[in-house]
């Protein structure tokens, strides 16, 4: 009898948890669809978009550039030592450029921007929520989706592919720097191998990923900020949740896109 | 039913947050051009009532009618034009902290009415003057203002686009008596002179007596008394009496 009760309780708990998970992901998905439609639909607040482009894009440049150069350098060393075990160390330039453009450029840019921008959007919109600024927007005939969220989503989606391109170049440069200084590559050979091997398609895949990551970053920040409640603590929680969920979703989306295009 | 249709009517509005019942059937009606003041203890749901009327909080039951039309049933353009008739002063000001003071005041003019920036700025400055703020305040950000100044900017923002239904949530709280009286005069001018309809919440009985055509007292989720301000002292209701005289003992237990 008690065993059956226990089993029942366990099943109920799991069921309730699953229902809640479904509810939350359903709400998030609806919010994401709404956000996506709002960037396609007028009215567009172009001044807001301009502000966000500068804030999100320009100020993310240093952090993306710095991380990319270290990732490129470390990647080159790893490929060299790994490749040396079966005499493939000469392929460092090719594998670095492939790894950076297809995977690490967009992922690193995505994760770094997620840390900055998801958190920033969640904190800003969350504060606006708890100080009733979002309610005030409504009473002044502005739709928060159009006025607040669409410009941020659009700006992040425009900016992340550009940052990824920059990360690609700087990441390859990091590999090159290590290649010619410590791994005995000749500069011209390294560059020729890089450019001969690189295909436009590799870069394009990375940029498509960046577009998707940009959407994830902004929507996670906006969603958690928009639904925050309970003062400063609530805003803090929203910020953390935004960054964590954006990072997880970026890595999951990256895996899915990679499987789709490799097939 | 009165002969003059109400500009704004709330009937049977109920709202609970979780298990906490805040409104249990609020009935309010305001005739066009009239000024209603809602009084009541702290936490009785006065702000929630206004937010329900604005559609910011969805009531669990009841109807909100503007000129006899249920605003929950309105869609698309109809809904936009009806909501554009409202102006709201939030209890906590709720100014946009990323915009300057004049951009706050001119927000609806700029974003909804698509007014030119220069014209919108002029209108904003004129509205700031009406709440007794000098023009150079317009260039500051809300965080650079005192609490009372923020309140007045919020008031200016609520009235800048000349809405004809005004909600003021504690418009004079935190202001010195002289400025408070100037705000009272402003509210009177908006209603008696310009014909707007106003619903104000206040704990300031002097202000209530001055600006109200009618006073309603909210208690335990319902309107328990309503009448002209002159009747406040002879309401015959011990709860209203206790409130008006500000006594801690009586039928209403102070929230601790
Ligand atoms: N978003 C919300 N979630 C949960 N509870 C809420 C929410 N908003 C208001 N309440 C609760 O509803 C009750 C009424 O709040 P309201 O802000 O309307 O009070 P009030 O009458 O305006 O008080 P005061 O005079 O102090 O401003 C309070 O007990 C409050 O805790
Ligand atoms: Mg209140």
PDB file of C-alpha atoms in Angstrom, chain B:
ATOM      1  CA  UNK B   1     -29.347  53.703 -14.685  1.00  0.00           C
ATOM      2  CA  UNK B   2     -28.641  57.396 -14.967  1.00  0.00           C
ATOM      3  CA  UNK B   3     -29.788  59.387 -17.954  1.00  0.00           C
ATOM      4  CA  UNK B   4     -26.286  60.510 -18.876  1.00  0.00           C
ATOM      5  CA  UNK B   5     -24.276  57.477 -19.955  1.00  0.00           C
ATOM      6  CA  UNK B   6     -21.062  56.966 -18.033  1.00  0.00           C
ATOM      7  CA  UNK B   7     -17.802  57.796 -19.690  1.00  0.00           C
ATOM      8  CA  UNK B   8     -16.162  55.067 -17.670  1.00  0.00           C
ATOM      9  CA  UNK B   9     -17.838  52.248 -15.838  1.00  0.00           C
ATOM     10  CA  UNK B  10     -16.443  49.312 -13.902  1.00  0.00           C
ATOM     11  CA  UNK B  11     -18.975  46.745 -12.897  1.00  0.00           C
ATOM     12  CA  UNK B  12     -18.395  43.733 -10.703  1.00  0.00           C
ATOM     13  CA  UNK B  13     -14.637  43.785 -11.186  1.00  0.00           C
ATOM     14  CA  UNK B  14     -12.924  41.002  -9.263  1.00  0.00           C
ATOM     15  CA  UNK B  15      -9.231  40.255  -8.975  1.00  0.00           C
ATOM     16  CA  UNK B  16      -7.205  37.810  -6.927  1.00  0.00           C
ATOM     17  CA  UNK B  17      -3.454  37.273  -6.865  1.00  0.00           C
ATOM     18  CA  UNK B  18      -2.977  33.606  -6.093  1.00  0.00           C
ATOM     19  CA  UNK B  19      -5.162  32.961  -3.065  1.00  0.00           C
ATOM     20  CA  UNK B  20      -5.189  36.616  -2.064  1.00  0.00           C
ATOM     21  CA  UNK B  21      -8.456  38.251  -3.005  1.00  0.00           C
ATOM     22  CA  UNK B  22      -7.948  41.957  -3.663  1.00  0.00           C
ATOM     23  CA  UNK B  23     -11.056  43.128  -5.497  1.00  0.00           C
ATOM     24  CA  UNK B  24     -14.353  41.372  -4.927  1.00  0.00           C
ATOM     25  CA  UNK B  25     -16.813  43.202  -7.101  1.00  0.00           C
ATOM     26  CA  UNK B  26     -15.877  46.822  -7.620  1.00  0.00           C
ATOM     27  CA  UNK B  27     -18.534  49.066  -9.179  1.00  0.00           C
ATOM     28  CA  UNK B  28     -17.542  52.534 -10.292  1.00  0.00           C
ATOM     29  CA  UNK B  29     -19.038  54.909 -12.792  1.00  0.00           C
ATOM     30  CA  UNK B  30     -17.927  58.349 -13.806  1.00  0.00           C
ATOM     31  CA  UNK B  31     -19.966  60.726 -15.951  1.00  0.00           C
ATOM     32  CA  UNK B  32     -18.222  62.650 -18.748  1.00  0.00           C
ATOM     33  CA  UNK B  33     -16.212  65.598 -17.447  1.00  0.00           C
ATOM     34  CA  UNK B  34     -16.518  64.524 -13.825  1.00  0.00           C
ATOM     35  CA  UNK B  35     -13.797  63.914 -11.315  1.00  0.00           C
ATOM     36  CA  UNK B  36     -13.978  60.875  -9.070  1.00  0.00           C
ATOM     37  CA  UNK B  37     -11.610  60.416  -6.153  1.00  0.00           C
ATOM     38  CA  UNK B  38     -11.025  56.975  -4.693  1.00  0.00           C
ATOM     39  CA  UNK B  39      -9.918  56.818  -1.079  1.00  0.00           C
ATOM     40  CA  UNK B  40      -9.137  53.788   1.030  1.00  0.00           C
ATOM     41  CA  UNK B  41      -6.527  52.162   3.209  1.00  0.00           C
ATOM     42  CA  UNK B  42      -3.105  51.198   2.000  1.00  0.00           C
ATOM     43  CA  UNK B  43      -3.138  47.885   0.153  1.00  0.00           C
ATOM     44  CA  UNK B  44      -6.895  47.794  -0.396  1.00  0.00           C
ATOM     45  CA  UNK B  45      -6.508  47.590  -4.178  1.00  0.00           C
ATOM     46  CA  UNK B  46      -6.872  51.164  -5.380  1.00  0.00           C
ATOM     47  CA  UNK B  47      -3.925  50.936  -7.764  1.00  0.00           C
ATOM     48  CA  UNK B  48      -5.050  47.498  -8.914  1.00  0.00           C
ATOM     49  CA  UNK B  49      -8.470  48.976  -9.722  1.00  0.00           C
ATOM     50  CA  UNK B  50      -6.924  51.590 -12.016  1.00  0.00           C
ATOM     51  CA  UNK B  51      -4.709  49.000 -13.679  1.00  0.00           C
ATOM     52  CA  UNK B  52      -7.740  46.833 -14.353  1.00  0.00           C
ATOM     53  CA  UNK B  53      -9.513  49.817 -15.906  1.00  0.00           C
ATOM     54  CA  UNK B  54      -6.508  50.379 -18.174  1.00  0.00           C
ATOM     55  CA  UNK B  55      -6.300  46.736 -19.196  1.00  0.00           C
ATOM     56  CA  UNK B  56      -2.831  46.348 -17.644  1.00  0.00           C
ATOM     57  CA  UNK B  57      -4.195  43.709 -15.287  1.00  0.00           C
ATOM     58  CA  UNK B  58      -6.822  41.307 -16.512  1.00  0.00           C
ATOM     59  CA  UNK B  59      -9.677  41.100 -14.020  1.00  0.00           C
ATOM     60  CA  UNK B  60     -10.964  37.642 -13.079  1.00  0.00           C
ATOM     61  CA  UNK B  61     -14.545  38.830 -13.540  1.00  0.00           C
ATOM     62  CA  UNK B  62     -16.484  41.975 -14.326  1.00  0.00           C
ATOM     63  CA  UNK B  63     -16.648  44.455 -17.154  1.00  0.00           C
ATOM     64  CA  UNK B  64     -14.959  47.716 -18.019  1.00  0.00           C
ATOM     65  CA  UNK B  65     -17.019  50.001 -20.223  1.00  0.00           C
ATOM     66  CA  UNK B  66     -15.909  53.154 -21.984  1.00  0.00           C
ATOM     67  CA  UNK B  67     -18.888  55.078 -23.346  1.00  0.00           C
ATOM     68  CA  UNK B  68     -20.878  51.917 -22.879  1.00  0.00           C
ATOM     69  CA  UNK B  69     -18.522  49.696 -24.849  1.00  0.00           C
ATOM     70  CA  UNK B  70     -16.750  46.778 -23.236  1.00  0.00           C
ATOM     71  CA  UNK B  71     -13.054  47.400 -23.857  1.00  0.00           C
ATOM     72  CA  UNK B  72     -12.171  43.738 -23.542  1.00  0.00           C
ATOM     73  CA  UNK B  73     -14.242  43.039 -26.629  1.00  0.00           C
ATOM     74  CA  UNK B  74     -12.581  45.750 -28.705  1.00  0.00           C
ATOM     75  CA  UNK B  75      -9.955  44.625 -31.211  1.00  0.00           C
ATOM     76  CA  UNK B  76      -7.364  46.193 -33.455  1.00  0.00           C
ATOM     77  CA  UNK B  77      -7.853  49.855 -34.345  1.00  0.00           C
ATOM     78  CA  UNK B  78     -10.909  50.337 -32.139  1.00  0.00           C
ATOM     79  CA  UNK B  79      -8.954  49.142 -29.149  1.00  0.00           C
ATOM     80  CA  UNK B  80      -5.954  51.353 -29.987  1.00  0.00           C
ATOM     81  CA  UNK B  81      -8.061  54.472 -30.354  1.00  0.00           C
ATOM     82  CA  UNK B  82      -9.914  53.753 -27.118  1.00  0.00           C
ATOM     83  CA  UNK B  83      -6.709  53.122 -25.180  1.00  0.00           C
ATOM     84  CA  UNK B  84      -5.212  56.279 -26.684  1.00  0.00           C
ATOM     85  CA  UNK B  85      -7.916  58.224 -24.842  1.00  0.00           C
ATOM     86  CA  UNK B  86      -6.397  57.257 -21.475  1.00  0.00           C
ATOM     87  CA  UNK B  87      -3.635  59.020 -19.619  1.00  0.00           C
ATOM     88  CA  UNK B  88      -2.163  57.501 -16.490  1.00  0.00           C
ATOM     89  CA  UNK B  89       0.017  58.847 -13.735  1.00  0.00           C
ATOM     90  CA  UNK B  90       1.615  55.871 -11.981  1.00  0.00           C
ATOM     91  CA  UNK B  91       2.045  55.873  -8.239  1.00  0.00           C
ATOM     92  CA  UNK B  92       5.783  55.258  -8.672  1.00  0.00           C
ATOM     93  CA  UNK B  93       6.098  57.697 -11.601  1.00  0.00           C
ATOM     94  CA  UNK B  94       7.388  54.919 -13.944  1.00  0.00           C
ATOM     95  CA  UNK B  95       9.416  57.360 -16.036  1.00  0.00           C
ATOM     96  CA  UNK B  96      11.534  55.900 -18.827  1.00  0.00           C
ATOM     97  CA  UNK B  97      15.022  56.211 -17.395  1.00  0.00           C
ATOM     98  CA  UNK B  98      16.774  55.925 -20.758  1.00  0.00           C
ATOM     99  CA  UNK B  99      15.015  59.025 -22.106  1.00  0.00           C
ATOM    100  CA  UNK B 100      15.357  62.657 -21.098  1.00  0.00           C
ATOM    101  CA  UNK B 101      12.573  64.407 -19.238  1.00  0.00           C
ATOM    102  CA  UNK B 102      11.181  66.161 -22.301  1.00  0.00           C
ATOM    103  CA  UNK B 103      11.302  62.930 -24.341  1.00  0.00           C
ATOM    104  CA  UNK B 104       9.351  61.253 -21.564  1.00  0.00           C
ATOM    105  CA  UNK B 105       6.721  63.963 -21.599  1.00  0.00           C
ATOM    106  CA  UNK B 106       6.527  63.958 -25.395  1.00  0.00           C
ATOM    107  CA  UNK B 107       6.641  60.162 -25.678  1.00  0.00           C
ATOM    108  CA  UNK B 108       3.214  59.636 -27.149  1.00  0.00           C
ATOM    109  CA  UNK B 109       3.505  62.720 -29.374  1.00  0.00           C
ATOM    110  CA  UNK B 110       6.772  61.410 -30.824  1.00  0.00           C
ATOM    111  CA  UNK B 111       6.017  57.720 -31.107  1.00  0.00           C
ATOM    112  CA  UNK B 112       2.302  57.562 -31.715  1.00  0.00           C
ATOM    113  CA  UNK B 113       1.290  60.900 -33.169  1.00  0.00           C
ATOM    114  CA  UNK B 114       4.579  61.143 -35.121  1.00  0.00           C
ATOM    115  CA  UNK B 115       4.947  64.798 -34.270  1.00  0.00           C
ATOM    116  CA  UNK B 116       8.138  66.599 -35.375  1.00  0.00           C
ATOM    117  CA  UNK B 117      10.766  66.684 -32.636  1.00  0.00           C
ATOM    118  CA  UNK B 118      10.886  70.484 -32.386  1.00  0.00           C
ATOM    119  CA  UNK B 119       7.111  70.788 -32.073  1.00  0.00           C
ATOM    120  CA  UNK B 120       6.950  67.908 -29.607  1.00  0.00           C
ATOM    121  CA  UNK B 121       9.672  69.506 -27.509  1.00  0.00           C
ATOM    122  CA  UNK B 122       7.764  72.819 -27.402  1.00  0.00           C
ATOM    123  CA  UNK B 123       4.628  71.031 -26.299  1.00  0.00           C
ATOM    124  CA  UNK B 124       6.584  69.095 -23.666  1.00  0.00           C
ATOM    125  CA  UNK B 125       8.127  72.279 -22.273  1.00  0.00           C
ATOM    126  CA  UNK B 126       4.701  73.932 -22.111  1.00  0.00           C
ATOM    127  CA  UNK B 127       3.297  70.913 -20.272  1.00  0.00           C
ATOM    128  CA  UNK B 128       6.234  70.955 -17.862  1.00  0.00           C
ATOM    129  CA  UNK B 129       5.431  74.595 -17.154  1.00  0.00           C
ATOM    130  CA  UNK B 130       1.862  73.587 -16.302  1.00  0.00           C
ATOM    131  CA  UNK B 131       3.217  71.298 -13.565  1.00  0.00           C
ATOM    132  CA  UNK B 132       5.534  74.109 -12.436  1.00  0.00           C
ATOM    133  CA  UNK B 133       8.791  72.746 -13.785  1.00  0.00           C
ATOM    134  CA  UNK B 134      11.213  75.070 -15.584  1.00  0.00           C
ATOM    135  CA  UNK B 135      12.164  74.382 -19.189  1.00  0.00           C
ATOM    136  CA  UNK B 136      15.765  73.403 -18.446  1.00  0.00           C
ATOM    137  CA  UNK B 137      14.561  70.369 -16.480  1.00  0.00           C
ATOM    138  CA  UNK B 138      13.626  68.966 -19.883  1.00  0.00           C
ATOM    139  CA  UNK B 139      17.233  68.145 -20.720  1.00  0.00           C
ATOM    140  CA  UNK B 140      17.836  66.121 -17.545  1.00  0.00           C
ATOM    141  CA  UNK B 141      17.309  62.406 -17.053  1.00  0.00           C
ATOM    142  CA  UNK B 142      14.693  61.146 -14.567  1.00  0.00           C
ATOM    143  CA  UNK B 143      17.390  59.842 -12.204  1.00  0.00           C
ATOM    144  CA  UNK B 144      18.662  63.415 -11.823  1.00  0.00           C
ATOM    145  CA  UNK B 145      15.349  64.620 -10.368  1.00  0.00           C
ATOM    146  CA  UNK B 146      13.942  64.635  -6.858  1.00  0.00           C
ATOM    147  CA  UNK B 147      10.995  62.374  -6.074  1.00  0.00           C
ATOM    148  CA  UNK B 148       8.478  65.206  -6.216  1.00  0.00           C
ATOM    149  CA  UNK B 149       9.887  66.419  -9.528  1.00  0.00           C
ATOM    150  CA  UNK B 150       9.633  62.904 -10.978  1.00  0.00           C
ATOM    151  CA  UNK B 151       6.007  62.802  -9.911  1.00  0.00           C
ATOM    152  CA  UNK B 152       5.309  66.069 -11.709  1.00  0.00           C
ATOM    153  CA  UNK B 153       7.114  64.911 -14.851  1.00  0.00           C
ATOM    154  CA  UNK B 154       4.996  61.772 -14.777  1.00  0.00           C
ATOM    155  CA  UNK B 155       1.915  63.940 -14.444  1.00  0.00           C
ATOM    156  CA  UNK B 156       3.046  66.037 -17.397  1.00  0.00           C
ATOM    157  CA  UNK B 157       3.600  62.865 -19.425  1.00  0.00           C
ATOM    158  CA  UNK B 158       0.096  61.651 -18.576  1.00  0.00           C
ATOM    159  CA  UNK B 159      -1.584  64.825 -19.830  1.00  0.00           C
ATOM    160  CA  UNK B 160       0.759  65.923 -22.652  1.00  0.00           C
ATOM    161  CA  UNK B 161      -1.200  64.304 -25.455  1.00  0.00           C
ATOM    162  CA  UNK B 162      -4.511  65.672 -24.077  1.00  0.00           C
ATOM    163  CA  UNK B 163      -6.221  62.372 -23.266  1.00  0.00           C
ATOM    164  CA  UNK B 164      -9.846  62.725 -22.224  1.00  0.00           C
ATOM    165  CA  UNK B 165      -9.852  60.042 -19.517  1.00  0.00           C
ATOM    166  CA  UNK B 166      -7.253  60.642 -16.843  1.00  0.00           C
ATOM    167  CA  UNK B 167      -6.075  58.366 -14.057  1.00  0.00           C
ATOM    168  CA  UNK B 168      -3.976  59.859 -11.309  1.00  0.00           C
ATOM    169  CA  UNK B 169      -2.508  57.494  -8.736  1.00  0.00           C
ATOM    170  CA  UNK B 170      -1.593  59.710  -5.789  1.00  0.00           C
ATOM    171  CA  UNK B 171      -0.775  62.859  -7.765  1.00  0.00           C
ATOM    172  CA  UNK B 172       0.152  65.001  -4.758  1.00  0.00           C
ATOM    173  CA  UNK B 173       1.973  62.468  -2.583  1.00  0.00           C
ATOM    174  CA  UNK B 174       5.481  63.683  -1.802  1.00  0.00           C
ATOM    175  CA  UNK B 175       4.885  67.262  -2.884  1.00  0.00           C
ATOM    176  CA  UNK B 176       5.082  70.353  -0.705  1.00  0.00           C
ATOM    177  CA  UNK B 177       1.668  71.887   0.111  1.00  0.00           C
ATOM    178  CA  UNK B 178       2.063  74.752  -2.332  1.00  0.00           C
ATOM    179  CA  UNK B 179       3.013  72.600  -5.301  1.00  0.00           C
ATOM    180  CA  UNK B 180       0.361  70.077  -4.275  1.00  0.00           C
ATOM    181  CA  UNK B 181      -2.261  72.778  -4.490  1.00  0.00           C
ATOM    182  CA  UNK B 182      -0.982  73.846  -7.891  1.00  0.00           C
ATOM    183  CA  UNK B 183      -1.406  70.224  -9.021  1.00  0.00           C
ATOM    184  CA  UNK B 184      -4.955  70.240  -7.624  1.00  0.00           C
ATOM    185  CA  UNK B 185      -5.682  73.340  -9.687  1.00  0.00           C
ATOM    186  CA  UNK B 186      -4.195  71.670 -12.743  1.00  0.00           C
ATOM    187  CA  UNK B 187      -6.444  68.631 -12.315  1.00  0.00           C
ATOM    188  CA  UNK B 188      -9.461  70.876 -11.867  1.00  0.00           C
ATOM    189  CA  UNK B 189      -8.522  72.827 -14.989  1.00  0.00           C
ATOM    190  CA  UNK B 190      -8.223  69.606 -16.985  1.00  0.00           C
ATOM    191  CA  UNK B 191     -11.635  68.369 -15.896  1.00  0.00           C
ATOM    192  CA  UNK B 192     -13.834  71.434 -15.372  1.00  0.00           C
ATOM    193  CA  UNK B 193     -12.285  73.570 -18.110  1.00  0.00           C
ATOM    194  CA  UNK B 194     -11.199  71.031 -20.739  1.00  0.00           C
ATOM    195  CA  UNK B 195     -13.911  68.490 -20.066  1.00  0.00           C
ATOM    196  CA  UNK B 196     -11.696  65.489 -19.343  1.00  0.00           C
ATOM    197  CA  UNK B 197     -12.916  62.742 -17.063  1.00  0.00           C
ATOM    198  CA  UNK B 198     -10.660  61.947 -14.126  1.00  0.00           C
ATOM    199  CA  UNK B 199     -10.261  59.181 -11.589  1.00  0.00           C
ATOM    200  CA  UNK B 200      -7.747  60.009  -8.876  1.00  0.00           C
ATOM    201  CA  UNK B 201      -6.462  58.071  -5.913  1.00  0.00           C
ATOM    202  CA  UNK B 202      -5.317  60.049  -2.945  1.00  0.00           C
ATOM    203  CA  UNK B 203      -4.686  59.849   0.773  1.00  0.00           C
ATOM    204  CA  UNK B 204      -4.663  63.622   0.913  1.00  0.00           C
ATOM    205  CA  UNK B 205      -8.168  64.550   2.032  1.00  0.00           C
ATOM    206  CA  UNK B 206      -7.676  68.259   1.454  1.00  0.00           C
ATOM    207  CA  UNK B 207      -6.833  67.450  -2.145  1.00  0.00           C
ATOM    208  CA  UNK B 208      -9.780  65.049  -2.387  1.00  0.00           C
ATOM    209  CA  UNK B 209     -12.213  67.691  -1.148  1.00  0.00           C
ATOM    210  CA  UNK B 210     -10.870  70.148  -3.671  1.00  0.00           C
ATOM    211  CA  UNK B 211     -10.686  68.102  -6.863  1.00  0.00           C
ATOM    212  CA  UNK B 212     -13.552  65.650  -6.423  1.00  0.00           C
ATOM    213  CA  UNK B 213     -17.051  65.872  -7.791  1.00  0.00           C
ATOM    214  CA  UNK B 214     -17.557  62.583  -6.064  1.00  0.00           C
ATOM    215  CA  UNK B 215     -15.598  60.501  -3.562  1.00  0.00           C
ATOM    216  CA  UNK B 216     -15.709  56.722  -3.342  1.00  0.00           C
ATOM    217  CA  UNK B 217     -14.204  54.646  -0.580  1.00  0.00           C
ATOM    218  CA  UNK B 218     -12.710  51.250  -1.330  1.00  0.00           C
ATOM    219  CA  UNK B 219     -12.631  48.779   1.524  1.00  0.00           C
ATOM    220  CA  UNK B 220     -12.288  45.002   1.549  1.00  0.00           C
ATOM    221  CA  UNK B 221     -12.507  44.761  -2.208  1.00  0.00           C
ATOM    222  CA  UNK B 222     -15.673  46.804  -2.651  1.00  0.00           C
ATOM    223  CA  UNK B 223     -16.808  50.396  -2.877  1.00  0.00           C
ATOM    224  CA  UNK B 224     -18.478  50.815   0.514  1.00  0.00           C
ATOM    225  CA  UNK B 225     -19.482  54.440   0.230  1.00  0.00           C
ATOM    226  CA  UNK B 226     -19.765  57.133  -2.373  1.00  0.00           C
ATOM    227  CA  UNK B 227     -20.954  60.693  -2.260  1.00  0.00           C
ATOM    228  CA  UNK B 228     -19.991  64.301  -2.842  1.00  0.00           C
ATOM    229  CA  UNK B 229     -16.964  65.567  -0.904  1.00  0.00           C
ATOM    230  CA  UNK B 230     -19.222  67.785   1.202  1.00  0.00           C
ATOM    231  CA  UNK B 231     -20.845  64.627   2.586  1.00  0.00           C
ATOM    232  CA  UNK B 232     -17.558  63.127   3.780  1.00  0.00           C
ATOM    233  CA  UNK B 233     -18.038  64.487   7.274  1.00  0.00           C
ATOM    234  CA  UNK B 234     -21.619  63.268   7.626  1.00  0.00           C
ATOM    235  CA  UNK B 235     -21.300  59.966   5.797  1.00  0.00           C
ATOM    236  CA  UNK B 236     -23.032  58.030   8.560  1.00  0.00           C
ATOM    237  CA  UNK B 237     -20.612  55.171   7.903  1.00  0.00           C
ATOM    238  CA  UNK B 238     -18.227  54.548  10.825  1.00  0.00           C
ATOM    239  CA  UNK B 239     -15.551  53.229   8.441  1.00  0.00           C
ATOM    240  CA  UNK B 240     -15.568  56.413   6.358  1.00  0.00           C
ATOM    241  CA  UNK B 241     -15.616  58.444   9.560  1.00  0.00           C
ATOM    242  CA  UNK B 242     -12.592  56.623  10.899  1.00  0.00           C
ATOM    243  CA  UNK B 243     -10.724  57.161   7.639  1.00  0.00           C
ATOM    244  CA  UNK B 244     -11.610  60.827   7.356  1.00  0.00           C
ATOM    245  CA  UNK B 245     -10.518  61.502  10.907  1.00  0.00           C
ATOM    246  CA  UNK B 246      -7.463  59.305  10.670  1.00  0.00           C
ATOM    247  CA  UNK B 247      -8.068  57.288  13.799  1.00  0.00           C
ATOM    248  CA  UNK B 248      -6.189  54.068  14.451  1.00  0.00           C
ATOM    249  CA  UNK B 249      -9.057  52.500  16.398  1.00  0.00           C
ATOM    250  CA  UNK B 250     -12.423  51.836  14.937  1.00  0.00           C
ATOM    251  CA  UNK B 251     -13.984  49.269  12.629  1.00  0.00           C
ATOM    252  CA  UNK B 252     -10.959  49.257  10.291  1.00  0.00           C
ATOM    253  CA  UNK B 253      -7.871  47.560  11.687  1.00  0.00           C
ATOM    254  CA  UNK B 254      -4.675  49.311  10.620  1.00  0.00           C
ATOM    255  CA  UNK B 255      -2.418  47.082   8.539  1.00  0.00           C
ATOM    256  CA  UNK B 256       0.742  46.322  10.484  1.00  0.00           C
TER     257      UNK B 256
END
